[in-house]
PDB file of C-alpha atoms in Angstrom:
ATOM      1  CA  MET A   1     -71.885  95.729 -17.064  1.00  0.00           C
ATOM      2  CA  PRO A   2     -74.992  93.736 -16.216  1.00  0.00           C
ATOM      3  CA  ARG A   3     -76.133  91.482 -19.018  1.00  0.00           C
ATOM      4  CA  PRO A   4     -79.602  90.099 -19.623  1.00  0.00           C
ATOM      5  CA  SER A   5     -80.368  87.448 -22.176  1.00  0.00           C
ATOM      6  CA  ALA A   6     -83.621  85.783 -23.206  1.00  0.00           C
ATOM      7  CA  VAL A   7     -84.568  82.703 -25.174  1.00  0.00           C
ATOM      8  CA  LEU A   8     -88.016  81.436 -26.118  1.00  0.00           C
ATOM      9  CA  ARG A   9     -88.921  78.035 -27.496  1.00  0.00           C
ATOM     10  CA  PRO A  10     -92.535  78.043 -28.726  1.00  0.00           C
ATOM     11  CA  ARG A  11     -94.757  75.006 -28.668  1.00  0.00           C
ATOM     12  CA  ALA A  12     -93.552  71.994 -30.651  1.00  0.00           C
ATOM     13  CA  LEU A  13     -95.692  71.493 -33.743  1.00  0.00           C
ATOM     14  CA  ARG A  14     -96.959  67.880 -33.899  1.00  0.00           C
ATOM     15  CA  GLY A  15     -94.060  66.966 -31.657  1.00  0.00           C
ATOM     16  CA  VAL A  16     -91.568  67.208 -34.518  1.00  0.00           C
ATOM     17  CA  LEU A  17     -91.092  70.730 -35.841  1.00  0.00           C
ATOM     18  CA  LEU A  18     -89.546  73.241 -33.421  1.00  0.00           C
ATOM     19  CA  LEU A  19     -89.126  76.933 -34.055  1.00  0.00           C
ATOM     20  CA  VAL A  20     -86.344  78.630 -32.121  1.00  0.00           C
ATOM     21  CA  LEU A  21     -86.436  82.407 -32.103  1.00  0.00           C
ATOM     22  CA  PRO A  22     -83.128  84.295 -32.360  1.00  0.00           C
ATOM     23  CA  LEU A  23     -81.238  84.682 -29.097  1.00  0.00           C
ATOM     24  CA  VAL A  24     -81.617  88.190 -27.737  1.00  0.00           C
ATOM     25  CA  VAL A  25     -78.632  89.605 -25.865  1.00  0.00           C
ATOM     26  CA  ALA A  26     -78.640  93.195 -24.646  1.00  0.00           C
ATOM     27  CA  ALA A  27     -76.225  95.162 -22.512  1.00  0.00           C
ATOM     28  CA  LEU A  28     -77.324  97.812 -20.036  1.00  0.00           C
ATOM     29  CA  VAL A  29     -75.308 100.698 -18.683  1.00  0.00           C
ATOM     30  CA  THR A  30     -75.189  99.828 -14.970  1.00  0.00           C
ATOM     31  CA  VAL A  31     -71.643  98.966 -13.937  1.00  0.00           C
ATOM     32  CA  PRO A  32     -71.297  95.814 -11.816  1.00  0.00           C
ATOM     33  CA  LEU A  33     -68.758  95.116  -9.142  1.00  0.00           C
ATOM     34  CA  VAL A  34     -65.686  93.646 -10.772  1.00  0.00           C
ATOM     35  CA  GLY A  35     -63.669  90.855  -9.219  1.00  0.00           C
ATOM     36  CA  THR A  36     -60.672  88.889 -10.351  1.00  0.00           C
ATOM     37  CA  SER A  37     -61.373  85.468 -11.748  1.00  0.00           C
ATOM     38  CA  GLY A  38     -59.021  82.538 -11.515  1.00  0.00           C
ATOM     39  CA  ALA A  39     -58.983  79.298 -13.426  1.00  0.00           C
ATOM     40  CA  GLY A  40     -61.269  76.434 -12.521  1.00  0.00           C
ATOM     41  CA  PRO A  41     -64.553  76.136 -10.663  1.00  0.00           C
ATOM     42  CA  ARG A  42     -65.340  78.339  -7.668  1.00  0.00           C
ATOM     43  CA  THR A  43     -67.060  77.984  -4.341  1.00  0.00           C
ATOM     44  CA  SER A  44     -70.319  79.956  -4.397  1.00  0.00           C
ATOM     45  CA  VAL A  45     -72.380  81.450  -1.574  1.00  0.00           C
ATOM     46  CA  ALA A  46     -76.116  81.865  -2.203  1.00  0.00           C
ATOM     47  CA  GLY A  47     -78.506  83.817  -0.009  1.00  0.00           C
ATOM     48  CA  TRP A  48     -76.114  86.681   0.778  1.00  0.00           C
ATOM     49  CA  SER A  49     -76.392  90.213  -0.583  1.00  0.00           C
ATOM     50  CA  SER A  50     -74.180  93.271  -0.190  1.00  0.00           C
ATOM     51  CA  GLY A  51     -77.022  95.733   0.451  1.00  0.00           C
ATOM     52  CA  THR A  52     -77.239  97.903   3.556  1.00  0.00           C
ATOM     53  CA  VAL A  53     -79.599  96.896   6.385  1.00  0.00           C
ATOM     54  CA  SER A  54     -80.700  98.847   9.467  1.00  0.00           C
ATOM     55  CA  VAL A  55     -81.192  97.295  12.897  1.00  0.00           C
ATOM     56  CA  GLY A  56     -81.635  98.377  16.488  1.00  0.00           C
ATOM     57  CA  ALA A  57     -79.025  98.100  19.227  1.00  0.00           C
ATOM     58  CA  GLY A  58     -78.899  94.570  20.614  1.00  0.00           C
ATOM     59  CA  ASP A  59     -80.837  93.026  17.732  1.00  0.00           C
ATOM     60  CA  VAL A  60     -79.747  89.585  16.620  1.00  0.00           C
ATOM     61  CA  LEU A  61     -79.528  88.896  12.888  1.00  0.00           C
ATOM     62  CA  THR A  62     -79.647  85.374  11.485  1.00  0.00           C
ATOM     63  CA  PHE A  63     -78.234  84.833   8.004  1.00  0.00           C
ATOM     64  CA  ARG A  64     -79.123  81.643   6.149  1.00  0.00           C
ATOM     65  CA  VAL A  65     -76.610  80.963   3.393  1.00  0.00           C
ATOM     66  CA  VAL A  66     -75.990  78.025   1.096  1.00  0.00           C
ATOM     67  CA  VAL A  67     -72.419  77.066   0.170  1.00  0.00           C
ATOM     68  CA  ARG A  68     -71.980  75.163  -3.079  1.00  0.00           C
ATOM     69  CA  SER A  69     -68.702  73.355  -3.605  1.00  0.00           C
ATOM     70  CA  PRO A  70     -67.149  72.215  -6.883  1.00  0.00           C
ATOM     71  CA  GLY A  71     -65.058  69.472  -5.255  1.00  0.00           C
ATOM     72  CA  ARG A  72     -65.877  66.437  -3.153  1.00  0.00           C
ATOM     73  CA  ALA A  73     -66.297  68.374   0.075  1.00  0.00           C
ATOM     74  CA  ARG A  74     -69.898  68.356   1.272  1.00  0.00           C
ATOM     75  CA  VAL A  75     -69.584  69.881   4.757  1.00  0.00           C
ATOM     76  CA  ARG A  76     -67.811  73.254   4.662  1.00  0.00           C
ATOM     77  CA  MET A  77     -66.590  75.469   7.498  1.00  0.00           C
ATOM     78  CA  VAL A  78     -68.073  78.971   7.402  1.00  0.00           C
ATOM     79  CA  ARG A  79     -67.899  82.047   9.641  1.00  0.00           C
ATOM     80  CA  LEU A  80     -68.937  85.692   9.770  1.00  0.00           C
ATOM     81  CA  GLN A  81     -66.303  88.407   9.772  1.00  0.00           C
ATOM     82  CA  SER A  82     -66.914  92.006  10.858  1.00  0.00           C
ATOM     83  CA  ARG A  83     -65.126  95.322  11.074  1.00  0.00           C
ATOM     84  CA  ALA A  84     -66.047  98.841  12.188  1.00  0.00           C
ATOM     85  CA  ARG A  85     -64.803 100.609   9.044  1.00  0.00           C
ATOM     86  CA  PRO A  86     -65.047 100.025   5.287  1.00  0.00           C
ATOM     87  CA  THR A  87     -61.349  99.126   5.277  1.00  0.00           C
ATOM     88  CA  GLY A  88     -59.041  97.526   7.803  1.00  0.00           C
ATOM     89  CA  ALA A  89     -58.605  94.207   9.572  1.00  0.00           C
ATOM     90  CA  TRP A  90     -61.509  91.800  10.010  1.00  0.00           C
ATOM     91  CA  SER A  91     -62.476  90.184  13.307  1.00  0.00           C
ATOM     92  CA  SER A  92     -63.901  86.697  12.999  1.00  0.00           C
ATOM     93  CA  SER A  93     -66.512  84.620  14.773  1.00  0.00           C
ATOM     94  CA  ARG A  94     -66.122  80.898  15.405  1.00  0.00           C
ATOM     95  CA  TRP A  95     -66.302  78.491  12.499  1.00  0.00           C
ATOM     96  CA  SER A  96     -69.638  76.753  11.861  1.00  0.00           C
ATOM     97  CA  GLY A  97     -70.142  73.662   9.740  1.00  0.00           C
ATOM     98  CA  THR A  98     -72.715  73.500   6.956  1.00  0.00           C
ATOM     99  CA  SER A  99     -75.171  70.677   6.502  1.00  0.00           C
ATOM    100  CA  ARG A 100     -74.387  68.149   3.786  1.00  0.00           C
ATOM    101  CA  ARG A 101     -76.550  70.273   1.500  1.00  0.00           C
ATOM    102  CA  GLY A 102     -74.352  73.292   2.228  1.00  0.00           C
ATOM    103  CA  VAL A 103     -76.832  75.168   4.435  1.00  0.00           C
ATOM    104  CA  VAL A 104     -75.678  77.098   7.502  1.00  0.00           C
ATOM    105  CA  ARG A 105     -77.243  79.771   9.716  1.00  0.00           C
ATOM    106  CA  LEU A 106     -74.931  82.446  11.054  1.00  0.00           C
ATOM    107  CA  ARG A 107     -75.964  84.730  13.926  1.00  0.00           C
ATOM    108  CA  TRP A 108     -74.676  88.222  14.695  1.00  0.00           C
ATOM    109  CA  SER A 109     -75.614  90.566  17.549  1.00  0.00           C
ATOM    110  CA  ALA A 110     -75.713  94.297  16.866  1.00  0.00           C
ATOM    111  CA  PRO A 111     -73.551  96.493  19.151  1.00  0.00           C
ATOM    112  CA  GLY A 112     -74.570  99.844  20.667  1.00  0.00           C
ATOM    113  CA  PRO A 113     -76.610 102.442  18.765  1.00  0.00           C
ATOM    114  CA  ASP A 114     -75.336 105.016  16.250  1.00  0.00           C
ATOM    115  CA  THR A 115     -72.665 102.719  14.870  1.00  0.00           C
ATOM    116  CA  SER A 116     -72.031 100.824  11.667  1.00  0.00           C
ATOM    117  CA  ARG A 117     -70.449  97.465  11.000  1.00  0.00           C
ATOM    118  CA  TRP A 118     -69.377  95.739   7.790  1.00  0.00           C
ATOM    119  CA  LEU A 119     -70.005  91.986   7.584  1.00  0.00           C
ATOM    120  CA  ARG A 120     -68.945  89.294   5.176  1.00  0.00           C
ATOM    121  CA  VAL A 121     -69.018  85.495   4.973  1.00  0.00           C
ATOM    122  CA  GLN A 122     -65.786  83.527   4.817  1.00  0.00           C
ATOM    123  CA  VAL A 123     -65.667  79.899   3.621  1.00  0.00           C
ATOM    124  CA  ARG A 124     -62.576  77.881   4.553  1.00  0.00           C
ATOM    125  CA  ARG A 125     -60.705  75.913   1.923  1.00  0.00           C
ATOM    126  CA  ALA A 126     -61.438  72.177   1.675  1.00  0.00           C
ATOM    127  CA  THR A 127     -59.958  69.404  -0.427  1.00  0.00           C
ATOM    128  CA  GLY A 128     -60.778  70.171  -4.052  1.00  0.00           C
ATOM    129  CA  SER A 129     -62.869  73.187  -3.053  1.00  0.00           C
ATOM    130  CA  PRO A 130     -61.314  76.660  -2.878  1.00  0.00           C
ATOM    131  CA  ALA A 131     -61.868  79.181  -0.096  1.00  0.00           C
ATOM    132  CA  THR A 132     -63.941  82.279  -0.747  1.00  0.00           C
ATOM    133  CA  VAL A 133     -65.257  85.443   0.889  1.00  0.00           C
ATOM    134  CA  THR A 134     -68.394  87.355  -0.057  1.00  0.00           C
ATOM    135  CA  ARG A 135     -68.728  91.053  -0.676  1.00  0.00           C
ATOM    136  CA  ALA A 136     -69.244  93.125   2.462  1.00  0.00           C
ATOM    137  CA  LYS A 137     -72.656  94.134   3.762  1.00  0.00           C
ATOM    138  CA  ARG A 138     -73.071  97.331   5.805  1.00  0.00           C
ATOM    139  CA  VAL A 139     -75.222  97.093   8.923  1.00  0.00           C
ATOM    140  CA  VAL A 140     -76.352 100.416  10.374  1.00  0.00           C
ATOM    141  CA  VAL A 141     -77.284 100.308  14.065  1.00  0.00           C
ATOM    142  CA  ALA A 142     -79.901 103.000  14.628  1.00  0.00           C
ATOM    143  CA  PRO A 143     -80.773 104.697  17.923  1.00  0.00           C
ATOM    144  CA  GLU A 144     -83.431 102.874  19.917  1.00  0.00           C
ATOM    145  CA  PRO A 145     -86.567 105.082  20.212  1.00  0.00           C
ATOM    146  CA  GLU A 146     -87.981 105.315  23.719  1.00  0.00           C
ATOM    147  CA  GLY A 147     -90.730 102.847  24.459  1.00  0.00           C
ATOM    148  CA  THR A 148     -90.356 100.899  21.212  1.00  0.00           C
ATOM    149  CA  THR A 149     -88.818  97.635  20.233  1.00  0.00           C
ATOM    150  CA  SER A 150     -87.013  97.552  16.911  1.00  0.00           C
ATOM    151  CA  THR A 151     -87.342  94.745  14.427  1.00  0.00           C
ATOM    152  CA  PRO A 152     -84.281  94.036  12.249  1.00  0.00           C
ATOM    153  CA  THR A 153     -84.639  94.237   8.497  1.00  0.00           C
ATOM    154  CA  PRO A 154     -84.791  90.579   7.441  1.00  0.00           C
ATOM    155  CA  GLU A 155     -81.958  89.306   5.310  1.00  0.00           C
ATOM    156  CA  PRO A 156     -83.501  87.553   2.287  1.00  0.00           C
ATOM    157  CA  SER A 157     -82.529  83.952   1.811  1.00  0.00           C
ATOM    158  CA  ASP A 158     -82.334  82.388  -1.606  1.00  0.00           C
ATOM    159  CA  GLU A 159     -86.029  81.571  -1.182  1.00  0.00           C
ATOM    160  CA  GLY A 160     -86.655  85.245  -0.373  1.00  0.00           C
ATOM    161  CA  PHE A 161     -84.907  86.354  -3.567  1.00  0.00           C
ATOM    162  CA  ALA A 162     -87.024  83.927  -5.601  1.00  0.00           C
ATOM    163  CA  GLN A 163     -90.243  85.147  -3.990  1.00  0.00           C
ATOM    164  CA  ASP A 164     -89.262  88.771  -4.638  1.00  0.00           C
ATOM    165  CA  VAL A 165     -88.622  88.087  -8.329  1.00  0.00           C
ATOM    166  CA  LEU A 166     -91.929  86.189  -8.589  1.00  0.00           C
ATOM    167  CA  ARG A 167     -93.812  89.046  -6.904  1.00  0.00           C
ATOM    168  CA  LEU A 168     -92.188  91.715  -9.091  1.00  0.00           C
ATOM    169  CA  THR A 169     -92.804  89.664 -12.227  1.00  0.00           C
ATOM    170  CA  ASN A 170     -96.495  89.342 -11.433  1.00  0.00           C
ATOM    171  CA  ALA A 171     -96.719  93.050 -10.636  1.00  0.00           C
ATOM    172  CA  ALA A 172     -95.287  93.759 -14.092  1.00  0.00           C
ATOM    173  CA  ARG A 173     -97.674  91.289 -15.763  1.00  0.00           C
ATOM    174  CA  SER A 174    -100.654  93.005 -14.122  1.00  0.00           C
ATOM    175  CA  VAL A 175    -100.061  96.189 -16.149  1.00  0.00           C
ATOM    176  CA  ALA A 176    -100.391  96.618 -19.922  1.00  0.00           C
ATOM    177  CA  ARG A 177     -97.062  97.504 -21.519  1.00  0.00           C
ATOM    178  CA  THR A 178     -95.170  97.601 -24.814  1.00  0.00           C
ATOM    179  CA  CYS A 179     -92.126  95.382 -25.260  1.00  0.00           C
ATOM    180  CA  GLY A 180     -90.142  96.696 -28.207  1.00  0.00           C
ATOM    181  CA  ASP A 181     -92.777  96.976 -30.953  1.00  0.00           C
ATOM    182  CA  THR A 182     -95.213  94.501 -29.362  1.00  0.00           C
ATOM    183  CA  ALA A 183     -98.085  95.747 -27.188  1.00  0.00           C
ATOM    184  CA  TYR A 184     -99.279  93.422 -24.419  1.00  0.00           C
ATOM    185  CA  PRO A 185    -102.408  93.750 -22.317  1.00  0.00           C
ATOM    186  CA  ALA A 186    -102.266  92.888 -18.637  1.00  0.00           C
ATOM    187  CA  VAL A 187    -101.890  89.116 -18.339  1.00  0.00           C
ATOM    188  CA  PRO A 188    -102.637  86.618 -15.547  1.00  0.00           C
ATOM    189  CA  PRO A 189     -99.998  85.982 -12.870  1.00  0.00           C
ATOM    190  CA  VAL A 190     -97.617  83.055 -12.990  1.00  0.00           C
ATOM    191  CA  THR A 191     -97.251  80.675 -10.055  1.00  0.00           C
ATOM    192  CA  GLY A 192     -94.003  79.378  -8.602  1.00  0.00           C
ATOM    193  CA  ASP A 193     -92.905  75.818  -9.308  1.00  0.00           C
ATOM    194  CA  GLY A 194     -90.198  73.962  -7.390  1.00  0.00           C
ATOM    195  CA  ARG A 195     -88.979  72.010 -10.404  1.00  0.00           C
ATOM    196  CA  LEU A 196     -88.516  75.189 -12.425  1.00  0.00           C
ATOM    197  CA  ASP A 197     -86.785  76.763  -9.406  1.00  0.00           C
ATOM    198  CA  ALA A 198     -84.376  73.813  -9.305  1.00  0.00           C
ATOM    199  CA  ALA A 199     -83.543  74.100 -13.017  1.00  0.00           C
ATOM    200  CA  ALA A 200     -83.071  77.876 -12.801  1.00  0.00           C
ATOM    201  CA  ASP A 201     -80.990  77.730  -9.623  1.00  0.00           C
ATOM    202  CA  ALA A 202     -78.695  75.009 -10.978  1.00  0.00           C
ATOM    203  CA  HIS A 203     -78.011  77.030 -14.137  1.00  0.00           C
ATOM    204  CA  ALA A 204     -77.319  80.233 -12.174  1.00  0.00           C
ATOM    205  CA  VAL A 205     -74.818  78.379  -9.996  1.00  0.00           C
ATOM    206  CA  ASP A 206     -73.239  76.674 -13.012  1.00  0.00           C
ATOM    207  CA  MET A 207     -72.739  79.995 -14.850  1.00  0.00           C
ATOM    208  CA  GLY A 208     -71.233  81.631 -11.783  1.00  0.00           C
ATOM    209  CA  THR A 209     -68.929  78.857 -10.609  1.00  0.00           C
ATOM    210  CA  ARG A 210     -67.713  78.089 -14.132  1.00  0.00           C
ATOM    211  CA  ASP A 211     -67.617  81.771 -15.123  1.00  0.00           C
ATOM    212  CA  TYR A 212     -69.658  81.913 -18.336  1.00  0.00           C
ATOM    213  CA  PHE A 213     -72.896  83.574 -19.497  1.00  0.00           C
ATOM    214  CA  SER A 214     -75.094  81.626 -21.886  1.00  0.00           C
ATOM    215  CA  HIS A 215     -78.413  79.828 -22.261  1.00  0.00           C
ATOM    216  CA  THR A 216     -76.407  76.765 -23.317  1.00  0.00           C
ATOM    217  CA  SER A 217     -74.788  74.812 -20.481  1.00  0.00           C
ATOM    218  CA  LEU A 218     -71.005  74.744 -20.632  1.00  0.00           C
ATOM    219  CA  GLY A 219     -69.590  71.330 -21.417  1.00  0.00           C
ATOM    220  CA  ASP A 220     -72.698  69.231 -22.003  1.00  0.00           C
ATOM    221  CA  GLY A 221     -74.433  71.782 -24.276  1.00  0.00           C
ATOM    222  CA  ARG A 222     -77.860  71.430 -22.678  1.00  0.00           C
ATOM    223  CA  SER A 223     -80.596  73.888 -23.650  1.00  0.00           C
ATOM    224  CA  PRO A 224     -83.063  75.457 -21.192  1.00  0.00           C
ATOM    225  CA  GLY A 225     -85.627  72.858 -22.268  1.00  0.00           C
ATOM    226  CA  ASP A 226     -83.150  70.054 -21.515  1.00  0.00           C
ATOM    227  CA  ARG A 227     -82.512  71.420 -18.017  1.00  0.00           C
ATOM    228  CA  ILE A 228     -86.227  71.904 -17.298  1.00  0.00           C
ATOM    229  CA  THR A 229     -86.992  68.367 -18.462  1.00  0.00           C
ATOM    230  CA  ALA A 230     -84.155  66.970 -16.346  1.00  0.00           C
ATOM    231  CA  ALA A 231     -85.704  68.652 -13.295  1.00  0.00           C
ATOM    232  CA  GLY A 232     -88.828  66.534 -13.820  1.00  0.00           C
ATOM    233  CA  TYR A 233     -91.053  69.129 -15.510  1.00  0.00           C
ATOM    234  CA  THR A 234     -92.956  68.069 -18.648  1.00  0.00           C
ATOM    235  CA  TRP A 235     -93.451  71.270 -20.606  1.00  0.00           C
ATOM    236  CA  ARG A 236     -95.725  72.381 -23.403  1.00  0.00           C
ATOM    237  CA  THR A 237     -93.811  75.640 -23.898  1.00  0.00           C
ATOM    238  CA  TYR A 238     -90.994  77.400 -22.073  1.00  0.00           C
ATOM    239  CA  GLY A 239     -88.846  80.538 -22.085  1.00  0.00           C
ATOM    240  CA  GLU A 240     -85.737  81.588 -20.230  1.00  0.00           C
ATOM    241  CA  ASN A 241     -84.340  84.958 -19.146  1.00  0.00           C
ATOM    242  CA  ILE A 242     -80.825  85.204 -17.756  1.00  0.00           C
ATOM    243  CA  ALA A 243     -78.946  88.190 -16.375  1.00  0.00           C
ATOM    244  CA  ALA A 244     -75.682  88.940 -14.607  1.00  0.00           C
ATOM    245  CA  GLY A 245     -74.247  91.793 -12.580  1.00  0.00           C
ATOM    246  CA  TYR A 246     -77.476  92.967 -10.909  1.00  0.00           C
ATOM    247  CA  GLY A 247     -77.377  93.221  -7.116  1.00  0.00           C
ATOM    248  CA  SER A 248     -81.068  92.887  -6.227  1.00  0.00           C
ATOM    249  CA  PRO A 249     -84.363  91.355  -7.435  1.00  0.00           C
ATOM    250  CA  GLY A 250     -85.762  94.810  -8.229  1.00  0.00           C
ATOM    251  CA  ALA A 251     -82.785  95.758 -10.372  1.00  0.00           C
ATOM    252  CA  VAL A 252     -82.766  92.550 -12.386  1.00  0.00           C
ATOM    253  CA  VAL A 253     -86.520  92.541 -13.068  1.00  0.00           C
ATOM    254  CA  GLN A 254     -86.322  96.164 -14.225  1.00  0.00           C
ATOM    255  CA  GLY A 255     -83.391  95.239 -16.470  1.00  0.00           C
ATOM    256  CA  TRP A 256     -85.468  92.510 -18.094  1.00  0.00           C
ATOM    257  CA  LEU A 257     -88.432  94.856 -18.542  1.00  0.00           C
ATOM    258  CA  ASP A 258     -86.211  97.438 -20.231  1.00  0.00           C
ATOM    259  CA  SER A 259     -85.062  94.897 -22.849  1.00  0.00           C
ATOM    260  CA  ALA A 260     -87.583  93.934 -25.532  1.00  0.00           C
ATOM    261  CA  GLY A 261     -86.812  90.209 -25.746  1.00  0.00           C
ATOM    262  CA  HIS A 262     -86.870  89.646 -21.999  1.00  0.00           C
ATOM    263  CA  CYS A 263     -89.969  91.795 -21.616  1.00  0.00           C
ATOM    264  CA  ARG A 264     -91.790  89.622 -24.186  1.00  0.00           C
ATOM    265  CA  ASN A 265     -90.960  86.497 -22.206  1.00  0.00           C
ATOM    266  CA  LEU A 266     -92.067  88.158 -18.994  1.00  0.00           C
ATOM    267  CA  MET A 267     -95.413  89.298 -20.508  1.00  0.00           C
ATOM    268  CA  ASN A 268     -96.121  86.136 -22.503  1.00  0.00           C
ATOM    269  CA  PRO A 269     -99.663  84.980 -21.589  1.00  0.00           C
ATOM    270  CA  ALA A 270     -98.830  81.404 -22.646  1.00  0.00           C
ATOM    271  CA  PHE A 271     -96.616  81.007 -19.573  1.00  0.00           C
ATOM    272  CA  THR A 272     -98.383  79.957 -16.374  1.00  0.00           C
ATOM    273  CA  GLN A 273     -95.495  79.002 -14.074  1.00  0.00           C
ATOM    274  CA  LEU A 274     -92.095  80.433 -13.129  1.00  0.00           C
ATOM    275  CA  GLY A 275     -88.881  79.247 -11.528  1.00  0.00           C
ATOM    276  CA  VAL A 276     -86.191  81.636 -10.291  1.00  0.00           C
ATOM    277  CA  GLY A 277     -82.500  81.018  -9.686  1.00  0.00           C
ATOM    278  CA  HIS A 278     -79.804  83.258  -8.200  1.00  0.00           C
ATOM    279  CA  ALA A 279     -76.147  82.705  -7.339  1.00  0.00           C
ATOM    280  CA  ASP A 280     -73.667  85.091  -5.724  1.00  0.00           C
ATOM    281  CA  VAL A 281     -70.189  83.955  -6.779  1.00  0.00           C
ATOM    282  CA  PRO A 282     -67.414  86.294  -5.552  1.00  0.00           C
ATOM    283  CA  GLY A 283     -64.431  86.442  -7.901  1.00  0.00           C
ATOM    284  CA  SER A 284     -66.445  85.596 -11.009  1.00  0.00           C
ATOM    285  CA  THR A 285     -66.858  88.092 -13.831  1.00  0.00           C
ATOM    286  CA  TYR A 286     -70.283  89.393 -12.768  1.00  0.00           C
ATOM    287  CA  ASP A 287     -70.657  88.221  -9.115  1.00  0.00           C
ATOM    288  CA  ASP A 288     -74.463  87.848  -9.334  1.00  0.00           C
ATOM    289  CA  TYR A 289     -76.182  85.476 -11.786  1.00  0.00           C
ATOM    290  CA  TRP A 290     -79.962  85.297 -12.299  1.00  0.00           C
ATOM    291  CA  VAL A 291     -82.242  82.913 -14.197  1.00  0.00           C
ATOM    292  CA  GLN A 292     -85.986  82.962 -14.895  1.00  0.00           C
ATOM    293  CA  ASN A 293     -87.514  79.760 -16.278  1.00  0.00           C
ATOM    294  CA  PHE A 294     -91.045  80.356 -17.583  1.00  0.00           C
ATOM    295  CA  ALA A 295     -93.169  77.405 -18.689  1.00  0.00           C
ATOM    296  CA  ALA A 296     -96.595  75.890 -19.121  1.00  0.00           C
ATOM    297  CA  PRO A 297     -97.053  72.186 -18.372  1.00  0.00           C
ATOM    298  CA  ALA A 298     -98.072  69.685 -21.010  1.00  0.00           C
ATOM    299  CA  ALA A 299    -101.745  68.745 -20.887  1.00  0.00           C
TER     300      ALA A 299
END
């Protein structure tokens, strides 16, 4: 089931004494998609979701995805696969190479109206980097109304997911609410920060590709504060929410709001900036991994 977890490190007192609140871990009842997990690191695909989108006949969709590889391979070969039914054989487009940063844009043209197609992304195996396929997305091709031109529902990129979480977080902060036994008034919005995004995104990818769920990095034991500092952000205070198994920004933000510890982080007026990370890692325990890094910069 989806899991959220929150940690808060309050301000250091005189730079020496640190108070760490107990780690809050809560389980919610939504059941995630379950995949099989193998040993070792996995190839991850960010910027792809399995939600349904609606388009018009002849519309062209462009999907921007980011492939992250555990091995030495930097350029990976990627293609879209489609089929006309939920089950059955896949037809494949031509392979496209990613940039050295793993970015690739894949285009797909919608067929005639009143049809559906299922799409997924396939990543070819490379030396030291396993192959992978994403979960399927359903594309519904609607009838074209007379005299109108349809606009396809945009597929959110990783940046789109981050902006959605930021927007939903600020919408929640704009309303007074009670988190557990603590009442909060409406608080000012937080602003996005690229360094916090980088720290959050790297931790989401690390949890997914190495198949664990924790505020503490596997192997090197880094804390959220360590990761934020390593990203070049000098903090006065910080907090982290993590979650797994949620398929959309709306679902994960609601999950955090429904859990007292995460809600307190989200409503904390001491935080002024936010970074968001998300990784979709097929074959891992939870598939989707989310991170919020809240902080306020040092004076």
